[in-house]
Amino acid sequence: MRIIISPAKKMNEERDDFPALGLPVFLDKTNTLRDWLKGLSYEDAKALWSCNDKLAALNFDRYADMGALNELSRLTPAILSYEGIQYRYMAPDVFTREALDFIQDHLRILSGFYGVLKPFDGVTPYRLEMQAKVGAFGFPQPTLYDFWGDALYREVQAGNDDRFVLNLASKEYSRCVEDYLTPDDFCLTVVFGELKKDPKTGKEKVITKGTLAKMARGDMVRFLAERDITDPDGIRQYAGLNFRFCPERSTETEYVFLK
């Protein structure tokens, strides 16, 4: 089984708890992106990132100072570098050794800048979302989806003997894998939501709230890692944050958990 998750915008540098164990597999392509980003003007970079001046200045300086990306002693393990809600609820810094081994084997982080990351691949803070329209700012390909092609799918499935992908990523990242699935693959998407009545039809439908979904995705990774779960039956047992599996609204390829 491979579990795919999205990255987070907020990142840090933390090298005290755990060392980086390896380098990202697509470092050559990351270097291409880094060199292009370093050549952007401040105004173009800010427009590409769609952020305020404070964040634009922070990340513009990061790229200006970004040197070699292959010096492990200067890099942070990806799983500790990302600081978003999903990662806080995963809480990998308090994992047991067995749980850390589990995520290194099964968890993959999708990234617009790095492509695919194992949890203990060494990274440096960056800003580049997968859906960024890079072609509008002089990049050779119109989008990062064109740049990465099927490379992320192939890397996720490399060595994944049962071809099972558990999709806990947002749509803009999961499509990098979903668009290339073959009949030999099995992809299970998890939806975390609440039932709300549609005022027009009076029927109940599942509504997903971004913050709650991120919390639950991280908590589910922790649940799976602590229990060494790699099968759909085990996934259905998740009951964290008051979510419960809803068989009536689930299918073979989409599991719905309701709060």
PDB file of C-alpha atoms in Angstrom:
ATOM      1  CA  MET A   1       0.000   0.000   0.000  1.00  0.00           C
ATOM      2  CA  ARG A   2       0.992   3.562  -0.691  1.00  0.00           C
ATOM      3  CA  ILE A   3      -0.663   6.469   1.119  1.00  0.00           C
ATOM      4  CA  ILE A   4      -0.540   9.770  -0.759  1.00  0.00           C
ATOM      5  CA  ILE A   5      -0.956  13.127   0.977  1.00  0.00           C
ATOM      6  CA  SER A   6      -0.573  16.787   0.032  1.00  0.00           C
ATOM      7  CA  PRO A   7       2.213  19.053   1.255  1.00  0.00           C
ATOM      8  CA  ALA A   8       1.628  22.161   3.393  1.00  0.00           C
ATOM      9  CA  LYS A   9       2.401  25.771   2.527  1.00  0.00           C
ATOM     10  CA  LYS A  10       3.989  26.525   5.891  1.00  0.00           C
ATOM     11  CA  MET A  11       7.405  24.956   6.397  1.00  0.00           C
ATOM     12  CA  ASN A  12      10.257  25.073   8.874  1.00  0.00           C
ATOM     13  CA  GLU A  13      13.825  23.927   9.278  1.00  0.00           C
ATOM     14  CA  GLU A  14      14.237  21.358  12.063  1.00  0.00           C
ATOM     15  CA  ARG A  15      17.299  19.142  12.228  1.00  0.00           C
ATOM     16  CA  ASP A  16      17.455  18.329  15.947  1.00  0.00           C
ATOM     17  CA  ASP A  17      14.839  15.568  16.301  1.00  0.00           C
ATOM     18  CA  PHE A  18      15.618  13.297  13.338  1.00  0.00           C
ATOM     19  CA  PRO A  19      18.204  13.522  10.559  1.00  0.00           C
ATOM     20  CA  ALA A  20      17.293  13.419   6.887  1.00  0.00           C
ATOM     21  CA  LEU A  21      17.980   9.906   5.604  1.00  0.00           C
ATOM     22  CA  GLY A  22      18.028  10.469   1.859  1.00  0.00           C
ATOM     23  CA  LEU A  23      17.525  12.850  -1.025  1.00  0.00           C
ATOM     24  CA  PRO A  24      14.362  13.327  -3.096  1.00  0.00           C
ATOM     25  CA  VAL A  25      14.272  11.058  -6.118  1.00  0.00           C
ATOM     26  CA  PHE A  26      13.566  13.873  -8.602  1.00  0.00           C
ATOM     27  CA  LEU A  27      16.284  16.255  -7.448  1.00  0.00           C
ATOM     28  CA  ASP A  28      17.394  17.028 -11.022  1.00  0.00           C
ATOM     29  CA  LYS A  29      13.905  18.252 -11.897  1.00  0.00           C
ATOM     30  CA  THR A  30      13.725  20.170  -8.614  1.00  0.00           C
ATOM     31  CA  ASN A  31      16.979  21.920  -9.514  1.00  0.00           C
ATOM     32  CA  THR A  32      15.396  22.960 -12.819  1.00  0.00           C
ATOM     33  CA  LEU A  33      12.481  24.512 -10.953  1.00  0.00           C
ATOM     34  CA  ARG A  34      14.766  26.173  -8.419  1.00  0.00           C
ATOM     35  CA  ASP A  35      16.911  27.787 -11.121  1.00  0.00           C
ATOM     36  CA  TRP A  36      13.826  29.093 -12.924  1.00  0.00           C
ATOM     37  CA  LEU A  37      12.273  30.448  -9.729  1.00  0.00           C
ATOM     38  CA  LYS A  38      15.500  32.187  -8.749  1.00  0.00           C
ATOM     39  CA  GLY A  39      15.367  34.050 -12.053  1.00  0.00           C
ATOM     40  CA  LEU A  40      11.903  35.536 -11.467  1.00  0.00           C
ATOM     41  CA  SER A  41      11.435  39.141 -10.495  1.00  0.00           C
ATOM     42  CA  TYR A  42       9.878  39.829  -7.111  1.00  0.00           C
ATOM     43  CA  GLU A  43       6.608  40.960  -8.691  1.00  0.00           C
ATOM     44  CA  ASP A  44       6.365  37.869 -10.896  1.00  0.00           C
ATOM     45  CA  ALA A  45       7.171  35.576  -7.988  1.00  0.00           C
ATOM     46  CA  LYS A  46       4.519  37.223  -5.824  1.00  0.00           C
ATOM     47  CA  ALA A  47       1.947  36.881  -8.621  1.00  0.00           C
ATOM     48  CA  LEU A  48       2.879  33.222  -9.154  1.00  0.00           C
ATOM     49  CA  TRP A  49       2.495  32.464  -5.448  1.00  0.00           C
ATOM     50  CA  SER A  50      -0.689  34.543  -5.035  1.00  0.00           C
ATOM     51  CA  CYS A  51       0.317  35.667  -1.556  1.00  0.00           C
ATOM     52  CA  ASN A  52       0.797  38.822   0.477  1.00  0.00           C
ATOM     53  CA  ASP A  53       3.994  40.872   0.641  1.00  0.00           C
ATOM     54  CA  LYS A  54       5.211  39.281   3.871  1.00  0.00           C
ATOM     55  CA  LEU A  55       5.048  35.745   2.481  1.00  0.00           C
ATOM     56  CA  ALA A  56       6.334  36.825  -0.916  1.00  0.00           C
ATOM     57  CA  ALA A  57       9.383  38.495   0.639  1.00  0.00           C
ATOM     58  CA  LEU A  58      10.070  35.455   2.841  1.00  0.00           C
ATOM     59  CA  ASN A  59       9.965  33.024  -0.055  1.00  0.00           C
ATOM     60  CA  PHE A  60      11.725  35.304  -2.526  1.00  0.00           C
ATOM     61  CA  ASP A  61      14.623  35.489  -0.072  1.00  0.00           C
ATOM     62  CA  ARG A  62      14.498  31.731   0.440  1.00  0.00           C
ATOM     63  CA  TYR A  63      14.992  31.108  -3.258  1.00  0.00           C
ATOM     64  CA  ALA A  64      17.666  33.779  -3.554  1.00  0.00           C
ATOM     65  CA  ASP A  65      19.661  32.027  -0.814  1.00  0.00           C
ATOM     66  CA  MET A  66      18.820  28.487  -1.932  1.00  0.00           C
ATOM     67  CA  GLY A  67      22.006  26.722  -2.845  1.00  0.00           C
ATOM     68  CA  ALA A  68      22.738  23.046  -3.292  1.00  0.00           C
ATOM     69  CA  LEU A  69      19.850  20.780  -2.394  1.00  0.00           C
ATOM     70  CA  ASN A  70      21.930  17.657  -1.830  1.00  0.00           C
ATOM     71  CA  GLU A  71      23.699  18.467   1.448  1.00  0.00           C
ATOM     72  CA  LEU A  72      21.859  16.214   3.908  1.00  0.00           C
ATOM     73  CA  SER A  73      23.260  17.929   6.985  1.00  0.00           C
ATOM     74  CA  ARG A  74      21.530  21.171   5.944  1.00  0.00           C
ATOM     75  CA  LEU A  75      18.159  19.611   5.131  1.00  0.00           C
ATOM     76  CA  THR A  76      15.072  18.766   7.202  1.00  0.00           C
ATOM     77  CA  PRO A  77      13.121  15.488   6.909  1.00  0.00           C
ATOM     78  CA  ALA A  78      10.015  16.284   4.863  1.00  0.00           C
ATOM     79  CA  ILE A  79       7.627  14.880   7.469  1.00  0.00           C
ATOM     80  CA  LEU A  80       8.969  17.362  10.045  1.00  0.00           C
ATOM     81  CA  SER A  81       9.409  20.318   7.691  1.00  0.00           C
ATOM     82  CA  TYR A  82       5.730  20.714   6.754  1.00  0.00           C
ATOM     83  CA  GLU A  83       3.704  22.494   9.441  1.00  0.00           C
ATOM     84  CA  GLY A  84       0.133  22.455   8.154  1.00  0.00           C
ATOM     85  CA  ILE A  85      -2.927  21.247  10.050  1.00  0.00           C
ATOM     86  CA  GLN A  86      -2.682  17.761   8.566  1.00  0.00           C
ATOM     87  CA  TYR A  87       0.873  17.355   9.833  1.00  0.00           C
ATOM     88  CA  ARG A  88       0.089  18.697  13.292  1.00  0.00           C
ATOM     89  CA  TYR A  89      -2.680  16.113  13.717  1.00  0.00           C
ATOM     90  CA  MET A  90      -0.412  13.392  12.379  1.00  0.00           C
ATOM     91  CA  ALA A  91       2.168  14.372  15.031  1.00  0.00           C
ATOM     92  CA  PRO A  92       5.063  12.316  13.627  1.00  0.00           C
ATOM     93  CA  ASP A  93       7.474  13.755  16.207  1.00  0.00           C
ATOM     94  CA  VAL A  94       5.906  11.485  18.847  1.00  0.00           C
ATOM     95  CA  PHE A  95       5.688   8.343  16.688  1.00  0.00           C
ATOM     96  CA  THR A  96       7.218   5.097  17.885  1.00  0.00           C
ATOM     97  CA  ARG A  97      10.088   3.662  15.860  1.00  0.00           C
ATOM     98  CA  GLU A  98       7.663   1.126  14.362  1.00  0.00           C
ATOM     99  CA  ALA A  99       5.274   3.894  13.264  1.00  0.00           C
ATOM    100  CA  LEU A 100       8.141   5.889  11.748  1.00  0.00           C
ATOM    101  CA  ASP A 101       9.217   2.794   9.796  1.00  0.00           C
ATOM    102  CA  PHE A 102       5.629   2.344   8.635  1.00  0.00           C
ATOM    103  CA  ILE A 103       5.339   5.832   7.150  1.00  0.00           C
ATOM    104  CA  GLN A 104       8.766   5.610   5.534  1.00  0.00           C
ATOM    105  CA  ASP A 105       7.610   2.447   3.771  1.00  0.00           C
ATOM    106  CA  HIS A 106       4.040   3.446   2.932  1.00  0.00           C
ATOM    107  CA  LEU A 107       3.584   7.237   3.003  1.00  0.00           C
ATOM    108  CA  ARG A 108       4.397   9.506   0.054  1.00  0.00           C
ATOM    109  CA  ILE A 109       4.080  13.299   0.031  1.00  0.00           C
ATOM    110  CA  LEU A 110       3.239  14.858  -3.337  1.00  0.00           C
ATOM    111  CA  SER A 111       4.897  18.198  -4.078  1.00  0.00           C
ATOM    112  CA  GLY A 112       4.930  20.712  -6.908  1.00  0.00           C
ATOM    113  CA  PHE A 113       8.622  21.422  -6.207  1.00  0.00           C
ATOM    114  CA  TYR A 114       9.988  17.994  -5.246  1.00  0.00           C
ATOM    115  CA  GLY A 115       7.547  15.678  -7.026  1.00  0.00           C
ATOM    116  CA  VAL A 116       7.329  12.762  -4.594  1.00  0.00           C
ATOM    117  CA  LEU A 117       8.876  12.662  -1.132  1.00  0.00           C
ATOM    118  CA  LYS A 118       9.456   9.862   1.322  1.00  0.00           C
ATOM    119  CA  PRO A 119       8.951  11.105   4.891  1.00  0.00           C
ATOM    120  CA  PHE A 120      12.669  11.234   5.690  1.00  0.00           C
ATOM    121  CA  ASP A 121      13.857  12.735   2.422  1.00  0.00           C
ATOM    122  CA  GLY A 122      15.733  15.951   3.138  1.00  0.00           C
ATOM    123  CA  VAL A 123      14.049  19.168   1.992  1.00  0.00           C
ATOM    124  CA  THR A 124      14.423  22.910   2.341  1.00  0.00           C
ATOM    125  CA  PRO A 125      11.490  25.338   2.737  1.00  0.00           C
ATOM    126  CA  TYR A 126       9.958  26.449  -0.570  1.00  0.00           C
ATOM    127  CA  ARG A 127       6.715  27.770  -2.004  1.00  0.00           C
ATOM    128  CA  LEU A 128       5.280  26.303  -5.206  1.00  0.00           C
ATOM    129  CA  GLU A 129       1.786  24.867  -5.452  1.00  0.00           C
ATOM    130  CA  MET A 130       1.007  22.161  -7.963  1.00  0.00           C
ATOM    131  CA  GLN A 131      -1.749  24.180  -9.652  1.00  0.00           C
ATOM    132  CA  ALA A 132       0.479  27.236 -10.218  1.00  0.00           C
ATOM    133  CA  LYS A 133       0.241  28.547 -13.812  1.00  0.00           C
ATOM    134  CA  VAL A 134       3.986  28.518 -14.367  1.00  0.00           C
ATOM    135  CA  GLY A 135       3.756  28.964 -18.135  1.00  0.00           C
ATOM    136  CA  ALA A 136       2.451  32.495 -17.679  1.00  0.00           C
ATOM    137  CA  PHE A 137       5.800  33.417 -16.106  1.00  0.00           C
ATOM    138  CA  GLY A 138       8.143  32.020 -18.713  1.00  0.00           C
ATOM    139  CA  PHE A 139       8.410  28.364 -17.722  1.00  0.00           C
ATOM    140  CA  PRO A 140       8.753  26.004 -20.736  1.00  0.00           C
ATOM    141  CA  GLN A 141       5.624  23.991 -19.806  1.00  0.00           C
ATOM    142  CA  PRO A 142       2.254  25.669 -19.205  1.00  0.00           C
ATOM    143  CA  THR A 143       1.609  23.853 -15.899  1.00  0.00           C
ATOM    144  CA  LEU A 144       3.404  21.706 -13.387  1.00  0.00           C
ATOM    145  CA  TYR A 145       1.095  18.855 -14.375  1.00  0.00           C
ATOM    146  CA  ASP A 146       2.732  18.986 -17.817  1.00  0.00           C
ATOM    147  CA  PHE A 147       6.190  19.254 -16.260  1.00  0.00           C
ATOM    148  CA  TRP A 148       5.773  16.208 -14.026  1.00  0.00           C
ATOM    149  CA  GLY A 149       3.663  14.102 -16.403  1.00  0.00           C
ATOM    150  CA  ASP A 150       3.278  10.533 -15.147  1.00  0.00           C
ATOM    151  CA  ALA A 151       6.511  10.624 -13.130  1.00  0.00           C
ATOM    152  CA  LEU A 152       4.739  11.021  -9.778  1.00  0.00           C
ATOM    153  CA  TYR A 153       2.396   8.116 -10.477  1.00  0.00           C
ATOM    154  CA  ARG A 154       5.285   5.874 -11.486  1.00  0.00           C
ATOM    155  CA  GLU A 155       7.293   6.762  -8.381  1.00  0.00           C
ATOM    156  CA  VAL A 156       4.327   6.208  -6.042  1.00  0.00           C
ATOM    157  CA  GLN A 157       3.780   2.760  -7.500  1.00  0.00           C
ATOM    158  CA  ALA A 158       7.453   1.789  -7.642  1.00  0.00           C
ATOM    159  CA  GLY A 159       7.847  -1.257  -5.404  1.00  0.00           C
ATOM    160  CA  ASN A 160       4.161  -1.185  -4.439  1.00  0.00           C
ATOM    161  CA  ASP A 161       3.479  -4.861  -5.014  1.00  0.00           C
ATOM    162  CA  ASP A 162      -0.271  -4.833  -4.380  1.00  0.00           C
ATOM    163  CA  ARG A 163      -0.762  -1.638  -6.481  1.00  0.00           C
ATOM    164  CA  PHE A 164      -3.042  -0.280  -3.722  1.00  0.00           C
ATOM    165  CA  VAL A 165      -3.073   3.527  -3.312  1.00  0.00           C
ATOM    166  CA  LEU A 166      -4.869   5.135  -0.378  1.00  0.00           C
ATOM    167  CA  ASN A 167      -5.680   8.662  -1.483  1.00  0.00           C
ATOM    168  CA  LEU A 168      -5.641  11.178   1.368  1.00  0.00           C
ATOM    169  CA  ALA A 169      -4.494  14.036  -0.866  1.00  0.00           C
ATOM    170  CA  SER A 170      -6.433  17.055  -2.087  1.00  0.00           C
ATOM    171  CA  LYS A 171      -7.710  16.934  -5.660  1.00  0.00           C
ATOM    172  CA  GLU A 172      -5.037  19.240  -7.090  1.00  0.00           C
ATOM    173  CA  TYR A 173      -2.362  16.789  -5.927  1.00  0.00           C
ATOM    174  CA  SER A 174      -4.134  13.445  -6.215  1.00  0.00           C
ATOM    175  CA  ARG A 175      -4.784  13.994  -9.929  1.00  0.00           C
ATOM    176  CA  CYS A 176      -1.025  13.592 -10.503  1.00  0.00           C
ATOM    177  CA  VAL A 177      -1.550   9.938  -9.614  1.00  0.00           C
ATOM    178  CA  GLU A 178      -5.212   9.371 -10.463  1.00  0.00           C
ATOM    179  CA  ASP A 179      -4.849  10.544 -14.074  1.00  0.00           C
ATOM    180  CA  TYR A 180      -2.444   7.677 -14.819  1.00  0.00           C
ATOM    181  CA  LEU A 181      -4.011   4.747 -12.989  1.00  0.00           C
ATOM    182  CA  THR A 182      -4.288   1.510 -14.941  1.00  0.00           C
ATOM    183  CA  PRO A 183      -6.680  -1.452 -14.549  1.00  0.00           C
ATOM    184  CA  ASP A 184      -3.955  -3.141 -12.480  1.00  0.00           C
ATOM    185  CA  ASP A 185      -4.095  -0.375  -9.870  1.00  0.00           C
ATOM    186  CA  PHE A 186      -6.565   0.049  -7.027  1.00  0.00           C
ATOM    187  CA  CYS A 187      -7.046   3.576  -5.700  1.00  0.00           C
ATOM    188  CA  LEU A 188      -9.219   4.172  -2.635  1.00  0.00           C
ATOM    189  CA  THR A 189     -10.156   7.787  -1.897  1.00  0.00           C
ATOM    190  CA  VAL A 190     -11.239   8.776   1.604  1.00  0.00           C
ATOM    191  CA  VAL A 191     -13.811  11.550   2.121  1.00  0.00           C
ATOM    192  CA  PHE A 192     -14.360  13.179   5.503  1.00  0.00           C
ATOM    193  CA  GLY A 193     -17.575  15.154   5.773  1.00  0.00           C
ATOM    194  CA  GLU A 194     -20.855  15.983   7.446  1.00  0.00           C
ATOM    195  CA  LEU A 195     -24.433  15.468   6.302  1.00  0.00           C
ATOM    196  CA  LYS A 196     -26.236  18.694   5.452  1.00  0.00           C
ATOM    197  CA  LYS A 197     -29.733  19.126   4.037  1.00  0.00           C
ATOM    198  CA  ASP A 198     -29.918  20.848   0.673  1.00  0.00           C
ATOM    199  CA  PRO A 199     -32.461  23.683   1.135  1.00  0.00           C
ATOM    200  CA  LYS A 200     -33.587  23.359  -2.501  1.00  0.00           C
ATOM    201  CA  THR A 201     -34.158  19.615  -2.681  1.00  0.00           C
ATOM    202  CA  GLY A 202     -34.525  18.728   0.987  1.00  0.00           C
ATOM    203  CA  LYS A 203     -32.100  15.843   0.485  1.00  0.00           C
ATOM    204  CA  GLU A 204     -29.072  15.287   2.644  1.00  0.00           C
ATOM    205  CA  LYS A 205     -25.642  15.440   1.035  1.00  0.00           C
ATOM    206  CA  VAL A 206     -22.073  15.097   2.221  1.00  0.00           C
ATOM    207  CA  ILE A 207     -20.314  18.416   2.793  1.00  0.00           C
ATOM    208  CA  THR A 208     -16.549  18.494   3.233  1.00  0.00           C
ATOM    209  CA  LYS A 209     -14.984  21.261   5.299  1.00  0.00           C
ATOM    210  CA  GLY A 210     -11.354  21.893   4.494  1.00  0.00           C
ATOM    211  CA  THR A 211      -9.970  22.268   8.003  1.00  0.00           C
ATOM    212  CA  LEU A 212     -11.771  19.230   9.399  1.00  0.00           C
ATOM    213  CA  ALA A 213     -10.722  17.126   6.423  1.00  0.00           C
ATOM    214  CA  LYS A 214      -7.060  18.089   6.894  1.00  0.00           C
ATOM    215  CA  MET A 215      -7.257  17.252  10.586  1.00  0.00           C
ATOM    216  CA  ALA A 216      -8.788  13.853   9.844  1.00  0.00           C
ATOM    217  CA  ARG A 217      -6.312  13.000   7.076  1.00  0.00           C
ATOM    218  CA  GLY A 218      -3.403  13.529   9.428  1.00  0.00           C
ATOM    219  CA  ASP A 219      -5.122  11.650  12.239  1.00  0.00           C
ATOM    220  CA  MET A 220      -5.879   8.727   9.919  1.00  0.00           C
ATOM    221  CA  VAL A 221      -2.228   8.446   8.899  1.00  0.00           C
ATOM    222  CA  ARG A 222      -1.313   8.259  12.587  1.00  0.00           C
ATOM    223  CA  PHE A 223      -4.042   5.649  13.178  1.00  0.00           C
ATOM    224  CA  LEU A 224      -2.760   3.468  10.341  1.00  0.00           C
ATOM    225  CA  ALA A 225       0.889   3.852  11.336  1.00  0.00           C
ATOM    226  CA  GLU A 226       0.298   3.004  14.995  1.00  0.00           C
ATOM    227  CA  ARG A 227      -1.633  -0.147  14.063  1.00  0.00           C
ATOM    228  CA  ASP A 228       0.336  -1.229  10.969  1.00  0.00           C
ATOM    229  CA  ILE A 229      -2.827  -1.203   8.823  1.00  0.00           C
ATOM    230  CA  THR A 230      -2.467  -1.716   5.066  1.00  0.00           C
ATOM    231  CA  ASP A 231      -5.874  -3.061   3.993  1.00  0.00           C
ATOM    232  CA  PRO A 232      -9.352  -1.619   3.349  1.00  0.00           C
ATOM    233  CA  ASP A 233     -10.920  -3.578   6.230  1.00  0.00           C
ATOM    234  CA  GLY A 234      -8.576  -1.954   8.699  1.00  0.00           C
ATOM    235  CA  ILE A 235      -9.088   1.504   7.206  1.00  0.00           C
ATOM    236  CA  ARG A 236     -12.834   1.229   7.813  1.00  0.00           C
ATOM    237  CA  GLN A 237     -12.156   0.889  11.551  1.00  0.00           C
ATOM    238  CA  TYR A 238     -10.906   4.476  11.828  1.00  0.00           C
ATOM    239  CA  ALA A 239     -13.038   6.430  14.333  1.00  0.00           C
ATOM    240  CA  GLY A 240     -10.938   9.440  15.253  1.00  0.00           C
ATOM    241  CA  LEU A 241     -12.204  13.013  15.752  1.00  0.00           C
ATOM    242  CA  ASN A 242     -15.769  11.645  16.021  1.00  0.00           C
ATOM    243  CA  PHE A 243     -15.770  10.413  12.413  1.00  0.00           C
ATOM    244  CA  ARG A 244     -17.303   7.056  11.588  1.00  0.00           C
ATOM    245  CA  PHE A 245     -17.286   4.981   8.419  1.00  0.00           C
ATOM    246  CA  CYS A 246     -20.586   5.273   6.523  1.00  0.00           C
ATOM    247  CA  PRO A 247     -21.175   2.137   4.410  1.00  0.00           C
ATOM    248  CA  GLU A 248     -24.397   3.524   2.912  1.00  0.00           C
ATOM    249  CA  ARG A 249     -22.594   6.400   1.225  1.00  0.00           C
ATOM    250  CA  SER A 250     -19.361   4.583   0.435  1.00  0.00           C
ATOM    251  CA  THR A 251     -18.324   2.610  -2.633  1.00  0.00           C
ATOM    252  CA  GLU A 252     -15.519   0.188  -3.368  1.00  0.00           C
ATOM    253  CA  THR A 253     -13.268   3.063  -4.456  1.00  0.00           C
ATOM    254  CA  GLU A 254     -14.489   5.843  -2.138  1.00  0.00           C
ATOM    255  CA  TYR A 255     -14.836   5.514   1.612  1.00  0.00           C
ATOM    256  CA  VAL A 256     -16.992   8.170   3.282  1.00  0.00           C
ATOM    257  CA  PHE A 257     -16.507   8.981   6.972  1.00  0.00           C
ATOM    258  CA  LEU A 258     -19.136  11.189   8.591  1.00  0.00           C
ATOM    259  CA  LYS A 259     -18.843  13.313  11.706  1.00  0.00           C
TER     260      LYS A 259
END
